[in-house]
Amino acid sequence: MLKQVELTYSFNDLEPYIDELTMVTHYSKHHATYTANLNAAIEKNPELSQKSIEDIFIHLSEISDEALKTALRNNGGGYYNHNLYFSTLSPKGLRKPEGNLLKQIESDFGSFDDLKEKLNNAAATRFGSGWAWLSTDKSGRLSVSSSPNQDNPLIETRGEWTPILGIDVWEHAYYLKYKNLRLDYINALYSVLDWEQIANLYNKVKAS
Ligand code: MN
């Protein structure tokens, strides 16, 4: 049974950047539903219960049952992507990258501001629903991309890239507060992103 990541903060702790009603709805409804639907799909296909979600993504294209593949892609993506999203938010985190992650950002993008510009562009230009990502490969090289719907870099690269930061640009992530102003939401998100958590994920992928 896969579980939603436990929040280390309260639903109203990210105010005013992310409002309480958006957090409650996002975590308790949207994320909870993806997780329940994924667990239901796994329950019907017990051979999957031995595999990690990452492993399921990496081998997704080998699944011949199209309905199952779609369920794993949409609900598995929804489960995994939101676990990443919620675990990198914090009311009192490190607001800028430091140390080896900052060095790699400077080497791959120029500066933290250059990275933000790339991320914001990927997030703002993703048409419809989807995500913008900062990912790393096992050598530690970083890349920025975006995906439609609940896809992610693990699915798209078959495990070559692992996301360490995901910006949810589905309207459910921001519409209650920001309405159509997606870029205002993205800019506000930097005030609640915890770069210590992102660095922990980065170092974990690099060491794997
Ligand atoms: Mn979402």
mmCIF file of C-alpha atoms and ligand atoms in Angstrom, residues 26 82 168 172, ligand 1:
data_model
loop_
_atom_site.group_PDB
_atom_site.id
_atom_site.type_symbol
_atom_site.label_atom_id
_atom_site.label_comp_id
_atom_site.label_asym_id
_atom_site.label_seq_id
_atom_site.Cartn_x
_atom_site.Cartn_y
_atom_site.Cartn_z
ATOM 1 C CA HIS A 26 -4.648 19.578 -3.329
ATOM 2 C CA HIS A 82 2.850 15.224 -5.582
ATOM 3 C CA ASP A 168 2.867 21.702 -10.409
ATOM 4 C CA HIS A 172 -5.788 23.064 -9.173
HETATM 5 MN MN MN B 1 -1.442 18.836 -8.401
#
